[in-house]
C-alpha cells in the first residue's frame, strides 16, 4: 500500500540559513520523526512507511547528517529552529512529533522552547536517573570532545557504542558512520548534564507519550519512567520484548492510537 502513497523530497531553510533535507510520505495530519544518534532520516523509513497510510509522515536529516547542511558553531537552539522550520513547511502552525533516543530529547527541548507540537511521543530518551549520572556523563562528554577534536572519529564511535550495548552490534556495521561521528557531540549537547531535566519537563503542557522496551536495560526504563513522571500530561508505556532497536511494526500501532485519540 505504501507504494501508492504520495512521496515528496525537499529542503527547508532553517533560521541560520542551513538547508535541512526532508522527505514527506502520505496525506493527513503531519507527523515528524526525529532520529537518534548516528542516524539519518533514512533510518526512520520503515516506521514512516507504516504510518504513512494514516498520516503525512516527515523524515529528515538532522543538521550535519545526510543531505542536510551544518553551520557552525553548533548550538541546541539551532536544531530546535530546524524542527520549527520543518513544522512551518509541512504542518503550518502545528504538528505531531515522534523522537527516538537523542531525537526524543531534542523534541522535548523544542516543546519546552515553545514549538507548536500538539502531541509528542518519545522512545527511550537517553537521560539518566541513576546516582552519579551527572559526573559520569560530564566525563564521557569531555572524552568524546577530545577524540573528535583530534579527528579520531572511529574512537569516538567506539566510545559511544560502549555506552549503548543494546544497539552496538547492529549499528557498528552500518556504512558511513564516521561521516556523522562529529554529530555525537550534538547529541550530548542536547542531553544537557545527562540527567532527567524534571524542572524543564514540568513546563510542557502538551500530551506526551514516553515509551520504552521491556527488554531494554533497567536503567533505561527507570529513566523513561522518570521522564513521564516529570511531565504534567505524560504517560508511560512499556513494549514487551522490545529493546532500543524497537520493531517498527510493534511501535507503529502504539503511535497511531496515541496520535488519533480524542
CSV table of N, CA and C in Angstrom, one decimal, residues 43-106:
chain,number,residue,atom,x,y,z
A,43,UNK,N,17.0,6.2,8.3
A,43,UNK,CA,16.8,5.2,9.4
A,43,UNK,C,15.4,5.0,9.8
A,44,UNK,N,14.6,6.1,9.7
A,44,UNK,CA,13.2,6.0,10.1
A,44,UNK,C,12.2,5.6,9.0
A,45,UNK,N,12.8,5.3,7.8
A,45,UNK,CA,11.9,4.9,6.7
A,45,UNK,C,10.9,3.8,7.0
A,46,UNK,N,11.3,2.7,7.6
A,46,UNK,CA,10.4,1.6,7.9
A,46,UNK,C,9.2,2.0,8.7
A,47,UNK,N,9.4,2.8,9.8
A,47,UNK,CA,8.3,3.3,10.6
A,47,UNK,C,7.5,4.3,9.8
A,48,UNK,N,8.1,5.2,9.0
A,48,UNK,CA,7.4,6.1,8.2
A,48,UNK,C,6.5,5.4,7.3
A,49,UNK,N,6.9,4.4,6.6
A,49,UNK,CA,6.1,3.7,5.7
A,49,UNK,C,4.9,3.1,6.3
A,50,UNK,N,5.0,2.6,7.6
A,50,UNK,CA,3.9,2.0,8.3
A,50,UNK,C,2.8,3.1,8.7
A,51,UNK,N,3.3,4.3,9.0
A,51,UNK,CA,2.4,5.4,9.5
A,51,UNK,C,1.8,6.1,8.3
A,52,UNK,N,2.4,6.1,7.2
A,52,UNK,CA,2.0,6.9,6.0
A,52,UNK,C,0.6,6.7,5.5
A,53,UNK,N,0.0,5.5,5.6
A,53,UNK,CA,-1.4,5.4,5.2
A,53,UNK,C,-2.4,6.2,6.0
A,54,UNK,N,-1.9,6.7,7.2
A,54,UNK,CA,-2.9,7.4,8.1
A,54,UNK,C,-2.4,8.8,8.4
A,55,UNK,N,-1.2,9.2,8.1
A,55,UNK,CA,-0.6,10.5,8.4
A,55,UNK,C,0.2,11.0,7.3
A,56,UNK,N,0.6,12.2,7.3
A,56,UNK,CA,1.6,12.8,6.4
A,56,UNK,C,2.9,12.7,7.2
A,57,UNK,N,3.7,11.8,6.9
A,57,UNK,CA,4.9,11.5,7.7
A,57,UNK,C,6.1,12.1,7.2
A,58,UNK,N,6.9,12.9,8.0
A,58,UNK,CA,8.1,13.6,7.6
A,58,UNK,C,9.3,13.0,8.2
A,59,UNK,N,10.2,12.5,7.5
A,59,UNK,CA,11.6,12.1,8.0
A,59,UNK,C,12.6,13.2,7.5
A,60,UNK,N,13.6,13.4,8.3
A,60,UNK,CA,14.6,14.4,7.9
A,60,UNK,C,16.0,14.1,8.4
A,61,UNK,N,17.0,14.6,7.7
A,61,UNK,CA,18.4,14.5,8.2
A,61,UNK,C,18.7,15.6,9.1
A,62,UNK,N,18.9,15.3,10.4
A,62,UNK,CA,19.3,16.4,11.3
A,62,UNK,C,20.6,17.0,10.8
A,63,UNK,N,20.8,18.3,11.2
A,63,UNK,CA,22.0,19.0,10.7
A,63,UNK,C,23.3,18.3,10.9
A,64,UNK,N,24.1,18.3,9.9
A,64,UNK,CA,25.4,17.6,9.9
A,64,UNK,C,25.3,16.2,9.4
A,65,UNK,N,24.1,15.8,9.0
A,65,UNK,CA,23.9,14.4,8.5
A,65,UNK,C,23.3,14.3,7.2
A,66,UNK,N,23.6,13.3,6.4
A,66,UNK,CA,23.0,13.0,5.1
A,66,UNK,C,23.0,14.2,4.2
A,67,UNK,N,21.8,14.6,3.7
A,67,UNK,CA,21.7,15.7,2.8
A,67,UNK,C,21.5,17.1,3.4
A,68,UNK,N,21.6,17.2,4.7
A,68,UNK,CA,21.4,18.5,5.4
A,68,UNK,C,22.8,19.2,5.6
A,69,UNK,N,22.7,20.5,5.6
A,69,UNK,CA,23.9,21.3,5.9
A,69,UNK,C,24.3,21.3,7.3
A,70,UNK,N,25.3,22.0,7.6
A,70,UNK,CA,25.8,22.1,9.0
A,70,UNK,C,26.6,23.4,9.2
A,71,UNK,N,25.9,24.4,9.8
A,71,UNK,CA,26.5,25.7,10.0
A,71,UNK,C,27.0,25.8,11.5
A,72,UNK,N,28.3,26.1,11.6
A,72,UNK,CA,28.8,26.2,13.0
A,72,UNK,C,28.8,27.6,13.5
A,73,UNK,N,29.1,27.8,14.8
A,73,UNK,CA,29.3,26.7,15.8
A,73,UNK,C,27.9,26.1,16.2
A,74,UNK,N,28.0,24.9,16.6
A,74,UNK,CA,26.7,24.2,17.0
A,74,UNK,C,26.1,24.8,18.2
A,75,UNK,N,24.8,24.8,18.2
A,75,UNK,CA,24.0,25.2,19.4
A,75,UNK,C,22.7,24.4,19.3
A,76,UNK,N,22.2,23.9,20.5
A,76,UNK,CA,21.0,23.2,20.5
A,76,UNK,C,19.8,24.0,19.9
A,77,UNK,N,19.9,25.3,20.2
A,77,UNK,CA,18.8,26.1,19.7
A,77,UNK,C,18.7,26.1,18.2
A,78,UNK,N,19.8,25.9,17.5
A,78,UNK,CA,19.8,25.8,16.0
A,78,UNK,C,19.0,24.5,15.6
A,79,UNK,N,19.2,23.4,16.3
A,79,UNK,CA,18.4,22.2,16.0
A,79,UNK,C,16.9,22.4,16.3
A,80,UNK,N,16.6,23.1,17.3
A,80,UNK,CA,15.2,23.4,17.6
A,80,UNK,C,14.6,24.3,16.4
A,81,UNK,N,15.4,25.2,15.9
A,81,UNK,CA,15.0,26.0,14.8
A,81,UNK,C,14.8,25.2,13.5
A,82,UNK,N,15.6,24.2,13.4
A,82,UNK,CA,15.4,23.2,12.2
A,82,UNK,C,14.1,22.6,12.3
A,83,UNK,N,13.7,22.1,13.5
A,83,UNK,CA,12.4,21.5,13.7
A,83,UNK,C,11.3,22.4,13.5
A,84,UNK,N,11.5,23.7,13.9
A,84,UNK,CA,10.5,24.7,13.8
A,84,UNK,C,10.3,25.0,12.3
A,85,UNK,N,11.3,25.0,11.5
A,85,UNK,CA,11.2,25.3,10.1
A,85,UNK,C,10.5,24.2,9.4
A,86,UNK,N,10.7,22.9,9.8
A,86,UNK,CA,10.0,21.8,9.2
A,86,UNK,C,8.5,21.9,9.5
A,87,UNK,N,8.2,22.2,10.8
A,87,UNK,CA,6.8,22.3,11.1
A,87,UNK,C,6.1,23.4,10.3
A,88,UNK,N,6.8,24.5,10.1
A,88,UNK,CA,6.2,25.6,9.2
A,88,UNK,C,6.1,25.1,7.8
A,89,UNK,N,7.0,24.3,7.3
A,89,UNK,CA,7.0,23.8,5.9
A,89,UNK,C,5.9,22.8,5.7
A,90,UNK,N,5.7,21.9,6.6
A,90,UNK,CA,4.8,20.8,6.3
A,90,UNK,C,3.5,20.8,7.1
A,91,UNK,N,3.5,21.5,8.3
A,91,UNK,CA,2.4,21.5,9.1
A,91,UNK,C,1.7,22.8,9.4
A,92,UNK,N,2.2,23.8,8.8
A,92,UNK,CA,1.6,25.1,9.0
A,92,UNK,C,1.9,25.6,10.4
A,93,UNK,N,0.9,25.5,11.3
A,93,UNK,CA,1.1,26.0,12.6
A,93,UNK,C,1.4,24.9,13.7
A,94,UNK,N,1.0,23.7,13.4
A,94,UNK,CA,1.1,22.6,14.4
A,94,UNK,C,1.4,21.3,13.7
A,95,UNK,N,1.9,20.3,14.5
A,95,UNK,CA,2.2,19.0,14.0
A,95,UNK,C,2.3,18.1,15.2
A,96,UNK,N,2.3,16.8,14.9
A,96,UNK,CA,2.7,15.8,15.9
A,96,UNK,C,4.2,15.4,15.7
A,97,UNK,N,4.8,15.0,16.7
A,97,UNK,CA,6.3,14.7,16.6
A,97,UNK,C,6.5,13.4,17.4
A,98,UNK,N,7.4,12.5,16.8
A,98,UNK,CA,7.9,11.4,17.5
A,98,UNK,C,9.4,11.4,17.4
A,99,UNK,N,10.1,11.2,18.5
A,99,UNK,CA,11.6,11.2,18.6
A,99,UNK,C,12.1,10.0,19.3
A,100,UNK,N,13.2,9.4,18.7
A,100,UNK,CA,13.8,8.3,19.3
A,100,UNK,C,15.2,8.6,19.9
A,101,UNK,N,15.5,8.1,21.0
A,101,UNK,CA,16.8,8.4,21.6
A,101,UNK,C,17.0,9.9,21.8
A,102,UNK,N,18.2,10.4,21.3
A,102,UNK,CA,18.5,11.8,21.5
A,102,UNK,C,17.5,12.7,20.7
A,103,UNK,N,16.9,12.1,19.6
A,103,UNK,CA,15.9,12.8,18.9
A,103,UNK,C,14.7,13.1,19.8
A,104,UNK,N,14.4,12.2,20.7
A,104,UNK,CA,13.3,12.4,21.7
A,104,UNK,C,13.7,13.5,22.6
A,105,UNK,N,15.0,13.6,23.1
A,105,UNK,CA,15.4,14.6,23.9
A,105,UNK,C,15.4,16.0,23.2
A,106,UNK,N,15.7,16.0,21.9
A,106,UNK,CA,15.7,17.2,21.2
A,106,UNK,C,14.2,17.7,21.0
